[in-house]
Amino acid sequence: MKLHSFFRSSAAYRVRIALAVKGLAYETVAHHLRKEEQRRPEYRALNPQALVPTLEDGGHVLTQSLAIIEYLEEAYPETPRLLPADPAGRAVVRAMSQAIACDIHPLNNLRVLAYMKSAMGQSQEATDVWYRHWIGEGFAALEELAKRNSRGSSHCFGDAVTMADACLVPQMYNARRFQTDLAPYPTLVAISDSLERLPPFAAASPEGQPDAE
Amino acid sequence: MKLHSFFRSSAAYRVRIALAVKGLAYETVAHHLRKEEQRRPEYRALNPQALVPTLEDGGHVLTQSLAIIEYLEEAYPETPRLLPADPAGRAVVRAMSQAIACDIHPLNNLRVLAYMKSAMGQSQEATDVWYRHWIGEGFAALEELAKRNSRGSSHCFGDAVTMADACLVPQMYNARRFQTDLAPYPTLVAISDSLERLPPFAAASPEGQPDAE
C-alpha cells in the first residue's frame, strides 16, 4: 500500500493511526501542503480534490480519511477492528468521528485559513481565534459524548481503540499547536494523553514521519 | 422513528432521502435553526452538538447525517441499500459523500456564516462569494468523480441510488439557492435533475416538509 500523506495533515494522521493499529505496512509518499505539491496534475489525477490523504491499495485508489478507514475495516477484517460490532455502537463511533472530521477540521484547513487571509483580509490573529473557536465548539460537544461513551476508560467509546480515537488524537495535536485552552475538556485530554502513549499512535505521530520538519 | 429536522437543513435533507428510499416511516420534530430552537437544553441533551438532524429509533439516539444513514443501512438490511456490496465501491460512495459532507457543507453552515458576519465583519456579499467558492471547489472534484463512477447513468455511482446521491441533491439545492454558476458541472446537474424527479427524493424535499415556510 502507498499512503499519500503530509506529516502535519490531521486527516492523513488519522489514516496512519488506523494502518498502525491494524498492523498494515505501507510506503509514504509525501506531498508538502505549504508548497502546494498536492495540486500537481499527477496527484490530482489520483485525487481530484487535491487533498491528502489518498491510499493506493493494489488497483484501488481510496480518498477521504474516514472512507479509507472504513475500507480498511472491510477489506482487512482479520485485523484489529476500529468499529464496534453493533449498529448503534458503530453509529456513535462514526458520529464522534464526524463531529471532528466534518465539523471541526474542515473549518481549520490550510486552504480555508488562506482564503480568509487573502480574500477576506483577516489577520493571523483573527484566523487563530477562528481556529480555536471551532475546536471549542466541537470539543465541548465531544467532551459530553466522551463522558457518556468512554465509561471511564481511556478511549472515546467503550474499552478499545476505535475510529473516534484515530480522529481525536490528531485534532488534539492541532488544538495544542494553536494554543487552545483545553481546561474545559478534561475527559478528552485524559483519553488523548493515554492514547498517545500507545505504540501505534506514537508511530503515526507527525514527528515520526519521513517528511517531518 | 422520530427525526429532528429543519426543512432547509441539507444534513437533515440527506437523512430524509435515505429514510424515503428505504421506505421507513418517521415523525418529524422541527427545530427552526434561524430561531436557534436547536440550542434549547432539551435538544442539547439529545444532541450535544446542537445540530440537526438527530434520529431517535427506539432507545437509540443517532446523530451526524452520514452516521445515521450507515446505521439505517446496518439496522434495516432488508430495505433498499444505499451502499454497494464491495469494499472498494463502498469506499468511493463514502468518499463522494464526504467530499460534500466534510468539505463543502460545514463551511457553508448557518453558524459559520453568522460567525464571519459578526466576528469578522464580513458583508452578505462576501459570505455569498465564500459560499459559492467552496461549492465550486467541491463540485469541480465531484464532477470528475461522477464522470468516472456514474458510467453514464443518472446516479453518482453505478446504476442505483446511493448515499452519494442523498448528499448531492441537497447540496445542489443549496447551490441553486445561492445562485452558484453550475455550467462547469453538467454531469452533476444532469444526475441531480434526474434524481429530484424520483418519488423518495421529491418526498424529502424542503418544500414538502411540515415545517416548510
Coordinates of C-alpha atoms in Angstrom, one line a residue:
Chain A
M1 CA 0.0 0.0 0.0
K2 CA 1.0 3.6 -0.7
L3 CA -0.2 6.4 1.5
H4 CA -0.1 9.9 0.1
S5 CA 0.4 12.0 3.2
F6 CA 1.8 15.1 4.8
F7 CA 3.3 14.8 8.2
R8 CA 1.1 17.5 9.7
S9 CA -2.1 16.8 7.9
S10 CA -4.5 15.6 10.6
A11 CA -6.6 13.7 8.0
A12 CA -3.5 11.7 7.0
Y13 CA -2.6 11.3 10.6
R14 CA -6.0 9.5 11.2
V15 CA -5.3 7.0 8.5
R16 CA -1.7 6.5 9.7
I17 CA -3.1 5.6 13.1
A18 CA -5.6 3.2 11.6
L19 CA -2.9 1.5 9.5
A20 CA -0.7 1.2 12.5
V21 CA -3.4 -0.2 14.8
K22 CA -4.2 -2.8 12.1
G23 CA -0.6 -3.6 11.6
L24 CA -0.7 -2.9 7.8
A25 CA 2.5 -2.0 6.2
Y26 CA 2.7 0.9 3.7
E27 CA 5.0 3.3 1.9
T28 CA 4.7 7.0 2.5
V29 CA 4.5 9.4 -0.5
A30 CA 4.9 12.9 1.0
H31 CA 3.2 16.0 -0.5
H32 CA 4.2 19.2 1.1
L33 CA 0.9 21.2 1.5
R34 CA 2.5 24.6 2.1
K35 CA 4.4 24.1 -1.2
E36 CA 1.1 23.1 -2.8
E37 CA 2.6 19.8 -4.1
Q38 CA -0.8 18.2 -3.7
R39 CA -2.0 20.4 -6.6
R40 CA 0.3 18.8 -9.2
P41 CA -1.6 17.3 -12.1
E42 CA -0.3 13.7 -11.4
Y43 CA -1.7 13.8 -7.9
R44 CA -4.9 15.5 -9.0
A45 CA -5.5 12.6 -11.4
L46 CA -5.4 10.3 -8.4
N47 CA -7.4 12.5 -6.1
P48 CA -9.5 15.2 -7.9
Q49 CA -9.9 17.1 -4.6
A50 CA -6.2 17.6 -4.4
L51 CA -6.3 16.9 -0.7
V52 CA -4.3 14.3 1.4
P53 CA -4.6 11.5 2.2
T54 CA -5.0 9.1 -0.7
L55 CA -4.4 5.4 -0.2
E56 CA -3.4 3.2 -3.0
D57 CA -4.1 -0.5 -2.3
G58 CA -3.4 -2.7 -5.3
G59 CA -5.5 -1.2 -8.1
H60 CA -7.8 0.7 -5.7
V61 CA -7.4 4.4 -5.1
L62 CA -9.1 5.5 -1.9
T63 CA -9.7 9.1 -0.7
Q64 CA -11.2 10.8 2.3
S65 CA -9.8 9.7 5.6
L66 CA -13.0 8.2 7.1
A67 CA -13.8 6.4 3.9
I68 CA -10.3 5.0 3.9
I69 CA -10.6 3.7 7.5
E70 CA -14.0 2.1 6.7
Y71 CA -12.4 0.5 3.7
L72 CA -9.5 -0.9 5.8
E73 CA -12.1 -2.2 8.2
E74 CA -14.0 -4.1 5.4
A75 CA -11.1 -5.2 3.2
Y76 CA -8.9 -6.5 6.1
P77 CA -11.5 -8.0 8.5
E78 CA -8.8 -10.1 10.2
T79 CA -7.0 -7.0 11.6
P80 CA -8.0 -5.3 14.9
R81 CA -11.4 -3.6 14.5
L82 CA -11.9 0.1 14.7
L83 CA -15.7 -0.1 14.9
P84 CA -17.7 -1.9 17.5
A85 CA -19.9 -4.8 16.4
D86 CA -23.5 -3.5 17.0
P87 CA -25.1 -0.9 14.7
A88 CA -25.9 1.5 17.5
G89 CA -22.4 1.5 18.8
R90 CA -21.0 1.9 15.3
A91 CA -23.2 4.9 14.8
V92 CA -21.9 6.6 18.0
V93 CA -18.3 6.0 17.0
R94 CA -19.0 7.3 13.5
A95 CA -20.8 10.3 14.9
M96 CA -18.0 11.2 17.2
S97 CA -15.5 10.8 14.3
Q98 CA -17.7 13.0 12.1
A99 CA -18.0 15.7 14.8
I100 CA -14.3 16.1 14.2
A101 CA -13.9 15.3 10.6
C102 CA -16.9 17.3 9.4
D103 CA -17.5 20.0 12.0
I104 CA -14.0 20.9 13.3
H105 CA -11.2 20.0 10.9
P106 CA -12.6 21.3 7.5
L107 CA -13.1 24.8 9.0
N108 CA -9.5 24.9 10.1
N109 CA -7.9 23.5 7.0
L110 CA -4.9 25.3 5.4
R111 CA -6.9 26.3 2.3
V112 CA -9.7 27.8 4.4
L113 CA -7.3 29.9 6.5
A114 CA -5.5 31.0 3.3
Y115 CA -8.9 32.1 1.8
M116 CA -9.8 34.2 4.9
K117 CA -6.4 35.9 4.9
S118 CA -6.3 36.6 1.1
A119 CA -10.0 37.2 0.1
M120 CA -11.3 38.5 3.4
G121 CA -8.3 40.4 4.7
Q122 CA -8.2 38.6 8.0
S123 CA -5.1 38.8 10.2
Q124 CA -3.2 35.9 11.6
E125 CA -4.7 36.7 15.0
A126 CA -8.3 36.6 13.7
T127 CA -7.8 33.3 11.9
D128 CA -6.2 31.9 15.1
V129 CA -9.3 32.9 17.1
W130 CA -11.5 31.3 14.4
Y131 CA -9.4 28.2 14.6
R132 CA -9.7 27.9 18.4
H133 CA -13.4 28.8 18.2
W134 CA -14.4 25.8 16.1
I135 CA -12.2 23.4 18.2
G136 CA -14.0 24.8 21.3
E137 CA -17.5 24.3 19.8
G138 CA -16.7 20.7 18.7
F139 CA -14.7 19.7 21.8
A140 CA -17.5 21.0 24.1
A141 CA -19.9 18.5 22.5
L142 CA -17.3 15.7 22.3
E143 CA -16.4 16.1 25.9
E144 CA -20.1 15.3 26.8
L145 CA -20.2 12.4 24.3
A146 CA -16.9 11.0 25.6
K147 CA -18.2 11.2 29.2
R148 CA -21.3 9.2 28.1
N149 CA -19.5 6.7 26.0
S150 CA -16.0 6.1 27.4
R151 CA -17.4 4.9 30.7
G152 CA -14.3 5.8 32.5
S153 CA -12.0 4.0 30.1
S154 CA -9.0 5.6 28.2
H155 CA -10.9 5.5 24.9
C156 CA -13.7 7.6 23.3
F157 CA -16.0 4.7 23.2
G158 CA -16.0 1.5 25.2
D159 CA -12.7 -0.1 26.2
A160 CA -10.9 -0.5 22.9
V161 CA -9.4 1.8 20.3
T162 CA -11.9 3.0 17.6
M163 CA -12.1 5.3 14.6
A164 CA -13.1 8.1 17.1
D165 CA -9.8 7.7 18.9
A166 CA -8.0 7.9 15.5
C167 CA -9.8 11.2 15.0
L168 CA -9.4 12.6 18.5
V169 CA -5.6 12.4 18.8
P170 CA -4.8 14.4 15.6
Q171 CA -7.4 17.0 16.5
M172 CA -5.8 17.3 19.9
Y173 CA -2.4 17.7 18.3
N174 CA -3.8 20.7 16.3
A175 CA -5.5 22.1 19.3
R176 CA -2.2 22.2 21.2
R177 CA -0.3 23.6 18.2
F178 CA -2.7 26.6 18.2
Q179 CA -2.6 27.1 22.0
T180 CA -6.3 26.2 22.5
D181 CA -7.4 26.3 26.2
L182 CA -8.0 22.7 27.0
A183 CA -9.1 23.1 30.6
P184 CA -12.8 22.7 29.8
Y185 CA -12.2 19.2 28.2
P186 CA -10.5 17.1 30.9
T187 CA -12.1 13.8 29.6
L188 CA -10.8 14.4 26.1
V189 CA -7.3 15.4 27.3
A190 CA -7.1 12.3 29.5
I191 CA -8.1 10.0 26.7
S192 CA -5.8 11.6 24.2
D193 CA -2.8 11.6 26.6
S194 CA -3.3 7.9 27.2
L195 CA -3.8 7.0 23.6
E196 CA -0.7 9.0 22.5
R197 CA 1.4 6.6 24.6
L198 CA 0.2 3.5 22.7
P199 CA 2.8 2.3 20.1
P200 CA 0.6 2.6 17.0
F201 CA -0.4 6.2 17.9
A202 CA 3.3 7.1 18.6
A203 CA 4.3 5.5 15.2
A204 CA 1.7 7.6 13.4
S205 CA 2.7 10.9 15.0
P206 CA 3.7 13.8 12.8
E207 CA 7.2 13.9 14.3
G208 CA 7.7 10.2 13.4
Q209 CA 7.1 10.7 9.7
P210 CA 9.7 10.6 7.0
D211 CA 8.7 14.1 5.8
A212 CA 8.7 15.7 9.3
E213 CA 10.4 19.0 9.5
Chain B
M1 CA -38.8 6.7 14.5
K2 CA -38.5 10.5 15.2
L3 CA -36.4 12.7 13.0
H4 CA -35.3 16.0 14.5
S5 CA -35.1 18.2 11.4
F6 CA -35.3 21.6 9.8
F7 CA -36.8 21.8 6.4
R8 CA -33.9 23.6 4.9
S9 CA -31.0 21.8 6.7
S10 CA -29.2 19.9 4.0
A11 CA -27.9 17.4 6.5
A12 CA -31.5 16.6 7.6
Y13 CA -32.5 16.5 3.9
R14 CA -29.9 13.7 3.3
V15 CA -31.4 11.6 6.1
R16 CA -35.0 12.3 4.8
I17 CA -33.9 11.0 1.4
A18 CA -32.3 7.8 3.0
L19 CA -35.5 7.2 5.0
A20 CA -37.7 7.7 2.0
V21 CA -35.6 5.4 -0.3
K22 CA -35.7 2.7 2.4
G23 CA -39.4 3.2 2.9
L24 CA -39.0 3.8 6.7
A25 CA -41.8 5.8 8.3
Y26 CA -41.0 8.6 10.8
E27 CA -42.4 11.5 12.6
T28 CA -40.8 15.0 12.1
V29 CA -39.8 17.1 15.0
A30 CA -39.0 20.5 13.6
H31 CA -36.3 22.8 15.1
H32 CA -36.2 26.3 13.5
L33 CA -32.5 27.0 13.1
R34 CA -32.8 30.7 12.5
K35 CA -34.7 31.0 15.7
E36 CA -32.0 28.8 17.4
E37 CA -34.5 26.3 18.6
Q38 CA -31.8 23.6 18.3
R39 CA -29.9 25.3 21.2
R40 CA -32.6 24.5 23.7
P41 CA -31.4 22.4 26.7
E42 CA -33.8 19.6 26.0
Y43 CA -32.5 19.2 22.4
R44 CA -28.9 19.6 23.5
A45 CA -29.3 16.7 25.9
L46 CA -30.2 14.5 22.9
N47 CA -27.5 16.0 20.7
P48 CA -24.7 17.9 22.4
Q49 CA -23.6 19.4 19.1
A50 CA -27.0 21.2 19.0
L51 CA -27.1 20.5 15.2
V52 CA -29.8 18.8 13.2
P53 CA -30.5 16.0 12.3
T54 CA -30.9 13.6 15.2
L55 CA -32.8 10.4 14.7
E56 CA -34.5 8.6 17.6
D57 CA -35.1 4.9 16.9
G58 CA -36.5 3.0 19.8
G59 CA -34.0 3.7 22.6
H60 CA -31.2 4.7 20.2
V61 CA -30.2 8.4 19.6
L62 CA -28.3 8.8 16.4
T63 CA -26.5 12.0 15.3
Q64 CA -24.5 13.1 12.3
S65 CA -26.2 12.6 8.9
L66 CA -23.8 10.1 7.4
A67 CA -23.6 8.1 10.6
I68 CA -27.4 7.9 10.7
I69 CA -27.5 6.7 7.1
E70 CA -24.9 4.0 7.8
Y71 CA -26.9 3.0 10.9
L72 CA -30.1 2.6 8.8
E73 CA -28.1 0.6 6.3
E74 CA -27.0 -1.8 9.1
A75 CA -30.1 -1.9 11.3
Y76 CA -32.5 -2.3 8.4
P77 CA -30.6 -4.6 6.0
E78 CA -33.9 -5.7 4.3
T79 CA -34.5 -2.2 2.9
P80 CA -33.0 -0.9 -0.4
R81 CA -29.2 -0.5 0.0
L82 CA -27.5 2.9 -0.2
L83 CA -24.0 1.4 -0.4
P84 CA -22.7 -1.0 -3.0
A85 CA -21.6 -4.5 -1.9
D86 CA -17.8 -4.4 -2.5
P87 CA -15.4 -2.6 -0.1
A88 CA -13.8 -0.6 -3.0
G89 CA -17.2 0.6 -4.3
R90 CA -18.4 1.4 -0.8
A91 CA -15.2 3.5 -0.3
V92 CA -15.9 5.5 -3.4
V93 CA -19.5 6.2 -2.4
R94 CA -18.4 7.2 1.1
A95 CA -15.6 9.4 -0.3
M96 CA -18.1 11.2 -2.6
S97 CA -20.5 11.7 0.3
Q98 CA -17.7 13.0 2.5
A99 CA -16.5 15.4 -0.2
I100 CA -19.8 17.1 0.3
A101 CA -20.5 16.4 4.0
C102 CA -17.0 17.3 5.2
D103 CA -15.5 19.6 2.6
I104 CA -18.4 21.7 1.3
H105 CA -21.4 21.8 3.7
P106 CA -19.7 22.5 7.0
L107 CA -18.0 25.6 5.5
N108 CA -21.4 27.0 4.5
N109 CA -23.3 26.2 7.6
L110 CA -25.5 28.9 9.1
R111 CA -23.3 29.1 12.3
V112 CA -20.2 29.7 10.1
L113 CA -21.7 32.4 8.1
A114 CA -23.0 34.1 11.2
Y115 CA -19.5 34.0 12.8
M116 CA -18.0 35.6 9.7
K117 CA -20.5 38.4 9.8
S118 CA -20.4 39.1 13.5
A119 CA -16.7 38.3 14.5
M120 CA -15.0 39.1 11.2
G121 CA -17.2 42.0 9.9
Q122 CA -17.9 40.3 6.6
S123 CA -20.7 41.6 4.4
Q124 CA -23.5 39.4 3.0
E125 CA -21.9 39.7 -0.4
A126 CA -18.5 38.5 0.9
T127 CA -20.1 35.5 2.6
D128 CA -22.1 34.7 -0.5
V129 CA -18.8 34.7 -2.5
W130 CA -17.3 32.4 0.1
Y131 CA -20.4 30.1 0.0
R132 CA -20.1 29.7 -3.8
H133 CA -16.3 29.3 -3.6
W134 CA -16.5 26.1 -1.6
I135 CA -19.3 24.7 -3.7
G136 CA -17.1 25.4 -6.7
E137 CA -14.0 23.7 -5.2
G138 CA -16.0 20.7 -4.2
F139 CA -18.2 20.4 -7.3
A140 CA -15.2 20.6 -9.6
A141 CA -13.7 17.5 -7.9
L142 CA -17.1 15.8 -7.7
E143 CA -17.8 16.4 -11.4
E144 CA -14.7 14.4 -12.2
L145 CA -15.5 11.7 -9.7
A146 CA -19.1 11.4 -11.1
K147 CA -17.8 11.2 -14.6
R148 CA -15.6 8.3 -13.6
N149 CA -18.1 6.5 -11.5
S150 CA -21.6 7.1 -12.9
R151 CA -20.7 5.5 -16.2
G152 CA -23.3 7.5 -18.0
S153 CA -26.1 6.6 -15.6
S154 CA -28.3 9.0 -13.7
H155 CA -26.6 8.3 -10.4
C156 CA -23.3 9.4 -8.8
F157 CA -22.1 5.8 -8.6
G158 CA -23.1 2.8 -10.7
D159 CA -26.8 2.5 -11.7
A160 CA -28.6 2.7 -8.4
V161 CA -29.3 5.3 -5.7
T162 CA -26.5 5.5 -3.1
M163 CA -25.6 7.7 -0.1
A164 CA -23.7 9.9 -2.5
D165 CA -26.9 10.8 -4.3
A166 CA -28.5 11.5 -1.0
C167 CA -25.7 14.0 -0.4
L168 CA -25.6 15.5 -3.9
V169 CA -29.3 16.6 -4.2
P170 CA -29.4 18.7 -1.0
Q171 CA -26.0 20.3 -1.9
M172 CA -27.4 21.1 -5.4
Y173 CA -30.4 22.7 -3.8
N174 CA -28.1 24.9 -1.7
A175 CA -26.0 25.8 -4.8
R176 CA -29.1 27.0 -6.6
R177 CA -30.4 28.9 -3.6
F178 CA -27.2 30.9 -3.6
Q179 CA -27.1 31.4 -7.4
T180 CA -24.0 29.3 -8.0
D181 CA -22.9 29.1 -11.6
L182 CA -23.5 25.4 -12.4
A183 CA -22.3 25.5 -16.0
P184 CA -19.0 23.8 -15.2
Y185 CA -20.7 20.8 -13.6
P186 CA -23.0 19.3 -16.3
T187 CA -22.7 15.7 -15.1
L188 CA -23.7 16.7 -11.5
V189 CA -26.6 18.8 -12.8
A190 CA -27.9 16.0 -15.0
I191 CA -27.7 13.5 -12.2
S192 CA -29.3 15.7 -9.7
D193 CA -32.1 16.7 -12.1
S194 CA -32.9 13.1 -12.7
L195 CA -32.8 12.1 -9.0
E196 CA -35.0 15.0 -8.0
R197 CA -37.8 13.5 -10.0
L198 CA -37.7 10.2 -8.2
P199 CA -40.6 10.0 -5.6
P200 CA -38.4 9.4 -2.5
F201 CA -36.3 12.5 -3.4
A202 CA -39.4 14.6 -4.0
A203 CA -40.9 13.5 -0.7
A204 CA -37.8 14.5 1.1
S205 CA -37.5 18.0 -0.5
P206 CA -37.5 21.1 1.8
E207 CA -40.8 22.3 0.3
G208 CA -42.5 19.0 1.1
Q209 CA -41.8 19.2 4.9
P210 CA -44.3 20.0 7.6
D211 CA -42.2 23.0 8.8
A212 CA -41.6 24.4 5.3
E213 CA -42.1 28.2 5.0

